Amino acid sequence: MRVAYNEQMTELADLLGEMAGLAGQAMERATQSLLQADLRIAEQVIGDHERITDLSAQAEERAFALLALQAPVAGDLRSVVSGIQIVADIDRMGALALHVAKIARRRHPAHALPEEVNGYFAEMGRIAVALGASAREVLETRDPERAAKLREEDEAMDDLHRHLFSVLMDREWKHGVAAAVDVTLLGRFYERFADHAVEVGRRVIFLVTGELPSDMPTPPAQHVG
Amino acid sequence: MRVAYNEQMTELADLLGEMAGLAGQAMERATQSLLQADLRIAEQVIGDHERITDLSAQAEERAFALLALQAPVAGDLRSVVSGIQIVADIDRMGALALHVAKIARRRHPAHALPEEVNGYFAEMGRIAVALGASAREVLETRDPERAAKLREEDEAMDDLHRHLFSVLMDREWKHGVAAAVDVTLLGRFYERFADHAVEVGRRVIFLVTGELPSDMPTPPAQHVG
């Protein structure tokens, strides 16, 4: 029973790690499609999204089977329950990358972004991909100290997001309302992607230690503006 | 054991229903604070938010205790696992109402919304509150047919959201970029609130029937513009 349990737990953890990897890859490509107005890459992200959805369903089924057949307790139970919650976060990260790719596709052959803000999105994309990789690493290593660092990485995203809004709100914004709407939504998608990665870290800390660090409350409700 | 289990399941269901009620109430008040630029009501929503967060933590703890002490199987296990997932959706609904109230507070004493779009938000607020009430009802009755209707209710939200974006994208938009940014974010908050209510319905259908209706896939990724 114990061996089967350990094997199944490893399989679940591997699935979650794989999902985080795919979500990070999706955001990397979505950013590329956005910055380069590349329809082919946008379509690829959109087409590949089903894979993340499939893995979500698989991960949920495995977690469910673990609970049904092994009836784990204490730390083991915490791992499975956290796994179920983490699936939802990573699934959402994939959906946010999909949203970015869809905006790139909608505006093609035009660029969705005014050149003025390309640098912000290149950097937000870089941070998002790094957070995806960190989430994957944390899922594989279960290192709570590494998990806590996701929050620090996210601070750079919050700073960029704030700066982006000050650019938008500036009277000198010359790119019209339609571009401002796209930039607002895109900024939000990157920020939310990062928040979900931080949440994965928070869940891993909980599953390892049984408690949430006191300096790590639920992510702040609203960074915007 | 069985009696204790039933009691604990009822307590968990009641908690989820209470949370959905609070999230609906928060969105009702947040909409009021937004439409009337009413700082007092905005502050009330912001101050009350902790209550939803507390109930989330309580609901998660109860679900965990149920799994640990009762080791439920089959339909009972599905109920508890769905409960854990539903907590996250309702928690998010509360956070989205909080975001709306924070924008109202940030723009006070000015109105965040140009008068031109007040009607849209009054109606989106009405639908959001109705969806919150429906989610609560579905959690209490576990009626899968009623749960499926949440999706229909959400269609009106999607329509409004689309119309709102066509107003924003119109060359005649006269209210500047800052107002457009607020309207974009606010529109998204209402739409996401509705999506999470639909997701609660979807989870209830799953927990009752053991499967998701074929005409009810994961909510569409992106309704915007």
JSON list of N, CA, C and O in Angstrom, two decimals, chain A residues 16-50:
[
{"chain": "A", "resi": 16, "resn": "LEU", "atom": "N", "xyz": [1.99, 17.72, -12.08]},
{"chain": "A", "resi": 16, "resn": "LEU", "atom": "CA", "xyz": [1.90, 19.14, -11.73]},
{"chain": "A", "resi": 16, "resn": "LEU", "atom": "C", "xyz": [3.11, 19.89, -12.25]},
{"chain": "A", "resi": 16, "resn": "LEU", "atom": "O", "xyz": [2.99, 21.00, -12.79]},
{"chain": "A", "resi": 17, "resn": "GLY", "atom": "N", "xyz": [4.28, 19.29, -12.11]},
{"chain": "A", "resi": 17, "resn": "GLY", "atom": "CA", "xyz": [5.51, 19.91, -12.61]},
{"chain": "A", "resi": 17, "resn": "GLY", "atom": "C", "xyz": [5.44, 20.07, -14.13]},
{"chain": "A", "resi": 17, "resn": "GLY", "atom": "O", "xyz": [5.78, 21.12, -14.67]},
{"chain": "A", "resi": 18, "resn": "GLU", "atom": "N", "xyz": [4.94, 19.04, -14.80]},
{"chain": "A", "resi": 18, "resn": "GLU", "atom": "CA", "xyz": [4.82, 19.10, -16.26]},
{"chain": "A", "resi": 18, "resn": "GLU", "atom": "C", "xyz": [3.85, 20.22, -16.66]},
{"chain": "A", "resi": 18, "resn": "GLU", "atom": "O", "xyz": [4.12, 20.98, -17.60]},
{"chain": "A", "resi": 19, "resn": "MET", "atom": "N", "xyz": [2.74, 20.32, -15.94]},
{"chain": "A", "resi": 19, "resn": "MET", "atom": "CA", "xyz": [1.77, 21.39, -16.23]},
{"chain": "A", "resi": 19, "resn": "MET", "atom": "C", "xyz": [2.40, 22.77, -16.06]},
{"chain": "A", "resi": 19, "resn": "MET", "atom": "O", "xyz": [2.19, 23.66, -16.89]},
{"chain": "A", "resi": 20, "resn": "ALA", "atom": "N", "xyz": [3.15, 22.95, -14.98]},
{"chain": "A", "resi": 20, "resn": "ALA", "atom": "CA", "xyz": [3.80, 24.25, -14.74]},
{"chain": "A", "resi": 20, "resn": "ALA", "atom": "C", "xyz": [4.77, 24.55, -15.88]},
{"chain": "A", "resi": 20, "resn": "ALA", "atom": "O", "xyz": [4.87, 25.69, -16.36]},
{"chain": "A", "resi": 21, "resn": "GLY", "atom": "N", "xyz": [5.50, 23.52, -16.32]},
{"chain": "A", "resi": 21, "resn": "GLY", "atom": "CA", "xyz": [6.42, 23.69, -17.44]},
{"chain": "A", "resi": 21, "resn": "GLY", "atom": "C", "xyz": [5.70, 24.13, -18.70]},
{"chain": "A", "resi": 21, "resn": "GLY", "atom": "O", "xyz": [6.13, 25.06, -19.40]},
{"chain": "A", "resi": 22, "resn": "LEU", "atom": "N", "xyz": [4.56, 23.47, -18.98]},
{"chain": "A", "resi": 22, "resn": "LEU", "atom": "CA", "xyz": [3.79, 23.83, -20.18]},
{"chain": "A", "resi": 22, "resn": "LEU", "atom": "C", "xyz": [3.20, 25.23, -20.08]},
{"chain": "A", "resi": 22, "resn": "LEU", "atom": "O", "xyz": [3.17, 25.97, -21.07]},
{"chain": "A", "resi": 23, "resn": "ALA", "atom": "N", "xyz": [2.75, 25.61, -18.88]},
{"chain": "A", "resi": 23, "resn": "ALA", "atom": "CA", "xyz": [2.19, 26.96, -18.71]},
{"chain": "A", "resi": 23, "resn": "ALA", "atom": "C", "xyz": [3.27, 28.01, -18.94]},
{"chain": "A", "resi": 23, "resn": "ALA", "atom": "O", "xyz": [3.03, 29.04, -19.58]},
{"chain": "A", "resi": 24, "resn": "GLY", "atom": "N", "xyz": [4.47, 27.75, -18.41]},
{"chain": "A", "resi": 24, "resn": "GLY", "atom": "CA", "xyz": [5.59, 28.68, -18.62]},
{"chain": "A", "resi": 24, "resn": "GLY", "atom": "C", "xyz": [5.95, 28.78, -20.09]},
{"chain": "A", "resi": 24, "resn": "GLY", "atom": "O", "xyz": [6.15, 29.88, -20.62]},
{"chain": "A", "resi": 25, "resn": "GLN", "atom": "N", "xyz": [5.99, 27.63, -20.76]},
{"chain": "A", "resi": 25, "resn": "GLN", "atom": "CA", "xyz": [6.30, 27.61, -22.19]},
{"chain": "A", "resi": 25, "resn": "GLN", "atom": "C", "xyz": [5.22, 28.37, -22.99]},
{"chain": "A", "resi": 25, "resn": "GLN", "atom": "O", "xyz": [5.54, 29.13, -23.92]},
{"chain": "A", "resi": 26, "resn": "ALA", "atom": "N", "xyz": [3.96, 28.17, -22.60]},
{"chain": "A", "resi": 26, "resn": "ALA", "atom": "CA", "xyz": [2.86, 28.86, -23.28]},
{"chain": "A", "resi": 26, "resn": "ALA", "atom": "C", "xyz": [3.02, 30.37, -23.13]},
{"chain": "A", "resi": 26, "resn": "ALA", "atom": "O", "xyz": [2.84, 31.14, -24.09]},
{"chain": "A", "resi": 27, "resn": "MET", "atom": "N", "xyz": [3.40, 30.83, -21.92]},
{"chain": "A", "resi": 27, "resn": "MET", "atom": "CA", "xyz": [3.54, 32.26, -21.71]},
{"chain": "A", "resi": 27, "resn": "MET", "atom": "C", "xyz": [4.75, 32.80, -22.47]},
{"chain": "A", "resi": 27, "resn": "MET", "atom": "O", "xyz": [4.72, 33.94, -22.95]},
{"chain": "A", "resi": 28, "resn": "GLU", "atom": "N", "xyz": [5.79, 31.99, -22.57]},
{"chain": "A", "resi": 28, "resn": "GLU", "atom": "CA", "xyz": [6.97, 32.41, -23.32]},
{"chain": "A", "resi": 28, "resn": "GLU", "atom": "C", "xyz": [6.59, 32.65, -24.79]},
{"chain": "A", "resi": 28, "resn": "GLU", "atom": "O", "xyz": [6.90, 33.68, -25.39]},
{"chain": "A", "resi": 29, "resn": "ARG", "atom": "N", "xyz": [5.88, 31.67, -25.36]},
{"chain": "A", "resi": 29, "resn": "ARG", "atom": "CA", "xyz": [5.49, 31.79, -26.77]},
{"chain": "A", "resi": 29, "resn": "ARG", "atom": "C", "xyz": [4.45, 32.87, -26.98]},
{"chain": "A", "resi": 29, "resn": "ARG", "atom": "O", "xyz": [4.47, 33.58, -27.99]},
{"chain": "A", "resi": 30, "resn": "ALA", "atom": "N", "xyz": [3.51, 32.99, -26.02]},
{"chain": "A", "resi": 30, "resn": "ALA", "atom": "CA", "xyz": [2.48, 34.02, -26.16]},
{"chain": "A", "resi": 30, "resn": "ALA", "atom": "C", "xyz": [3.13, 35.40, -26.18]},
{"chain": "A", "resi": 30, "resn": "ALA", "atom": "O", "xyz": [2.73, 36.28, -26.96]},
{"chain": "A", "resi": 31, "resn": "THR", "atom": "N", "xyz": [4.15, 35.59, -25.34]},
{"chain": "A", "resi": 31, "resn": "THR", "atom": "CA", "xyz": [4.85, 36.87, -25.30]},
{"chain": "A", "resi": 31, "resn": "THR", "atom": "C", "xyz": [5.55, 37.14, -26.63]},
{"chain": "A", "resi": 31, "resn": "THR", "atom": "O", "xyz": [5.52, 38.26, -27.15]},
{"chain": "A", "resi": 32, "resn": "GLN", "atom": "N", "xyz": [6.16, 36.09, -27.18]},
{"chain": "A", "resi": 32, "resn": "GLN", "atom": "CA", "xyz": [6.82, 36.20, -28.48]},
{"chain": "A", "resi": 32, "resn": "GLN", "atom": "C", "xyz": [5.80, 36.59, -29.55]},
{"chain": "A", "resi": 32, "resn": "GLN", "atom": "O", "xyz": [6.04, 37.49, -30.35]},
{"chain": "A", "resi": 33, "resn": "SER", "atom": "N", "xyz": [4.64, 35.94, -29.55]},
{"chain": "A", "resi": 33, "resn": "SER", "atom": "CA", "xyz": [3.62, 36.24, -30.56]},
{"chain": "A", "resi": 33, "resn": "SER", "atom": "C", "xyz": [3.12, 37.68, -30.42]},
{"chain": "A", "resi": 33, "resn": "SER", "atom": "O", "xyz": [2.81, 38.35, -31.40]},
{"chain": "A", "resi": 34, "resn": "LEU", "atom": "N", "xyz": [3.08, 38.14, -29.17]},
{"chain": "A", "resi": 34, "resn": "LEU", "atom": "CA", "xyz": [2.62, 39.50, -28.89]},
{"chain": "A", "resi": 34, "resn": "LEU", "atom": "C", "xyz": [3.64, 40.53, -29.36]},
{"chain": "A", "resi": 34, "resn": "LEU", "atom": "O", "xyz": [3.30, 41.52, -30.02]},
{"chain": "A", "resi": 35, "resn": "LEU", "atom": "N", "xyz": [4.89, 40.30, -29.03]},
{"chain": "A", "resi": 35, "resn": "LEU", "atom": "CA", "xyz": [5.93, 41.29, -29.34]},
{"chain": "A", "resi": 35, "resn": "LEU", "atom": "C", "xyz": [6.24, 41.33, -30.82]},
{"chain": "A", "resi": 35, "resn": "LEU", "atom": "O", "xyz": [6.59, 42.36, -31.37]},
{"chain": "A", "resi": 36, "resn": "GLN", "atom": "N", "xyz": [6.10, 40.16, -31.48]},
{"chain": "A", "resi": 36, "resn": "GLN", "atom": "CA", "xyz": [6.47, 40.10, -32.90]},
{"chain": "A", "resi": 36, "resn": "GLN", "atom": "C", "xyz": [5.26, 40.06, -33.82]},
{"chain": "A", "resi": 36, "resn": "GLN", "atom": "O", "xyz": [5.42, 39.93, -35.03]},
{"chain": "A", "resi": 37, "resn": "ALA", "atom": "N", "xyz": [4.06, 40.17, -33.24]},
{"chain": "A", "resi": 37, "resn": "ALA", "atom": "CA", "xyz": [2.82, 40.03, -34.03]},
{"chain": "A", "resi": 37, "resn": "ALA", "atom": "C", "xyz": [2.92, 38.78, -34.90]},
{"chain": "A", "resi": 37, "resn": "ALA", "atom": "O", "xyz": [2.66, 38.81, -36.10]},
{"chain": "A", "resi": 38, "resn": "ASP", "atom": "N", "xyz": [3.30, 37.67, -34.29]},
{"chain": "A", "resi": 38, "resn": "ASP", "atom": "CA", "xyz": [3.55, 36.42, -35.02]},
{"chain": "A", "resi": 38, "resn": "ASP", "atom": "C", "xyz": [2.33, 35.50, -34.87]},
{"chain": "A", "resi": 38, "resn": "ASP", "atom": "O", "xyz": [2.11, 34.88, -33.84]},
{"chain": "A", "resi": 39, "resn": "LEU", "atom": "N", "xyz": [1.54, 35.44, -35.94]},
{"chain": "A", "resi": 39, "resn": "LEU", "atom": "CA", "xyz": [0.29, 34.68, -35.92]},
{"chain": "A", "resi": 39, "resn": "LEU", "atom": "C", "xyz": [0.53, 33.19, -35.73]},
{"chain": "A", "resi": 39, "resn": "LEU", "atom": "O", "xyz": [-0.22, 32.51, -35.01]},
{"chain": "A", "resi": 40, "resn": "ARG", "atom": "N", "xyz": [1.60, 32.67, -36.35]},
{"chain": "A", "resi": 40, "resn": "ARG", "atom": "CA", "xyz": [1.86, 31.24, -36.28]},
{"chain": "A", "resi": 40, "resn": "ARG", "atom": "C", "xyz": [2.11, 30.80, -34.83]},
{"chain": "A", "resi": 40, "resn": "ARG", "atom": "O", "xyz": [1.58, 29.79, -34.37]},
{"chain": "A", "resi": 41, "resn": "ILE", "atom": "N", "xyz": [2.90, 31.58, -34.12]},
{"chain": "A", "resi": 41, "resn": "ILE", "atom": "CA", "xyz": [3.18, 31.23, -32.73]},
{"chain": "A", "resi": 41, "resn": "ILE", "atom": "C", "xyz": [1.93, 31.40, -31.87]},
{"chain": "A", "resi": 41, "resn": "ILE", "atom": "O", "xyz": [1.66, 30.58, -30.99]},
{"chain": "A", "resi": 42, "resn": "ALA", "atom": "N", "xyz": [1.16, 32.45, -32.15]},
{"chain": "A", "resi": 42, "resn": "ALA", "atom": "CA", "xyz": [-0.09, 32.65, -31.40]},
{"chain": "A", "resi": 42, "resn": "ALA", "atom": "C", "xyz": [-1.00, 31.43, -31.58]},
{"chain": "A", "resi": 42, "resn": "ALA", "atom": "O", "xyz": [-1.54, 30.89, -30.61]},
{"chain": "A", "resi": 43, "resn": "GLU", "atom": "N", "xyz": [-1.14, 30.98, -32.83]},
{"chain": "A", "resi": 43, "resn": "GLU", "atom": "CA", "xyz": [-1.98, 29.81, -33.11]},
{"chain": "A", "resi": 43, "resn": "GLU", "atom": "C", "xyz": [-1.46, 28.56, -32.41]},
{"chain": "A", "resi": 43, "resn": "GLU", "atom": "O", "xyz": [-2.22, 27.72, -31.95]},
{"chain": "A", "resi": 44, "resn": "GLN", "atom": "N", "xyz": [-0.15, 28.47, -32.32]},
{"chain": "A", "resi": 44, "resn": "GLN", "atom": "CA", "xyz": [0.46, 27.30, -31.66]},
{"chain": "A", "resi": 44, "resn": "GLN", "atom": "C", "xyz": [0.09, 27.28, -30.17]},
{"chain": "A", "resi": 44, "resn": "GLN", "atom": "O", "xyz": [-0.30, 26.24, -29.63]},
{"chain": "A", "resi": 45, "resn": "VAL", "atom": "N", "xyz": [0.18, 28.44, -29.52]},
{"chain": "A", "resi": 45, "resn": "VAL", "atom": "CA", "xyz": [-0.20, 28.53, -28.10]},
{"chain": "A", "resi": 45, "resn": "VAL", "atom": "C", "xyz": [-1.67, 28.14, -27.93]},
{"chain": "A", "resi": 45, "resn": "VAL", "atom": "O", "xyz": [-2.03, 27.38, -27.03]},
{"chain": "A", "resi": 46, "resn": "ILE", "atom": "N", "xyz": [-2.50, 28.65, -28.84]},
{"chain": "A", "resi": 46, "resn": "ILE", "atom": "CA", "xyz": [-3.95, 28.40, -28.75]},
{"chain": "A", "resi": 46, "resn": "ILE", "atom": "C", "xyz": [-4.22, 26.90, -28.97]},
{"chain": "A", "resi": 46, "resn": "ILE", "atom": "O", "xyz": [-4.99, 26.29, -28.23]},
{"chain": "A", "resi": 47, "resn": "GLY", "atom": "N", "xyz": [-3.53, 26.33, -29.96]},
{"chain": "A", "resi": 47, "resn": "GLY", "atom": "CA", "xyz": [-3.73, 24.90, -30.26]},
{"chain": "A", "resi": 47, "resn": "GLY", "atom": "C", "xyz": [-3.21, 24.00, -29.15]},
{"chain": "A", "resi": 47, "resn": "GLY", "atom": "O", "xyz": [-3.80, 22.95, -28.85]},
{"chain": "A", "resi": 48, "resn": "ASP", "atom": "N", "xyz": [-2.11, 24.40, -28.54]},
{"chain": "A", "resi": 48, "resn": "ASP", "atom": "CA", "xyz": [-1.49, 23.56, -27.49]},
{"chain": "A", "resi": 48, "resn": "ASP", "atom": "C", "xyz": [-2.22, 23.65, -26.15]},
{"chain": "A", "resi": 48, "resn": "ASP", "atom": "O", "xyz": [-1.95, 22.84, -25.26]},
{"chain": "A", "resi": 49, "resn": "HIS", "atom": "N", "xyz": [-3.13, 24.61, -26.01]},
{"chain": "A", "resi": 49, "resn": "HIS", "atom": "CA", "xyz": [-3.74, 24.83, -24.69]},
{"chain": "A", "resi": 49, "resn": "HIS", "atom": "C", "xyz": [-4.48, 23.60, -24.17]},
{"chain": "A", "resi": 49, "resn": "HIS", "atom": "O", "xyz": [-4.48, 23.32, -22.97]},
{"chain": "A", "resi": 50, "resn": "GLU", "atom": "N", "xyz": [-5.08, 22.87, -25.11]},
{"chain": "A", "resi": 50, "resn": "GLU", "atom": "CA", "xyz": [-5.86, 21.68, -24.73]},
{"chain": "A", "resi": 50, "resn": "GLU", "atom": "C", "xyz": [-5.01, 20.70, -23.91]},
{"chain": "A", "resi": 50, "resn": "GLU", "atom": "O", "xyz": [-5.53, 20.00, -23.04]}
]
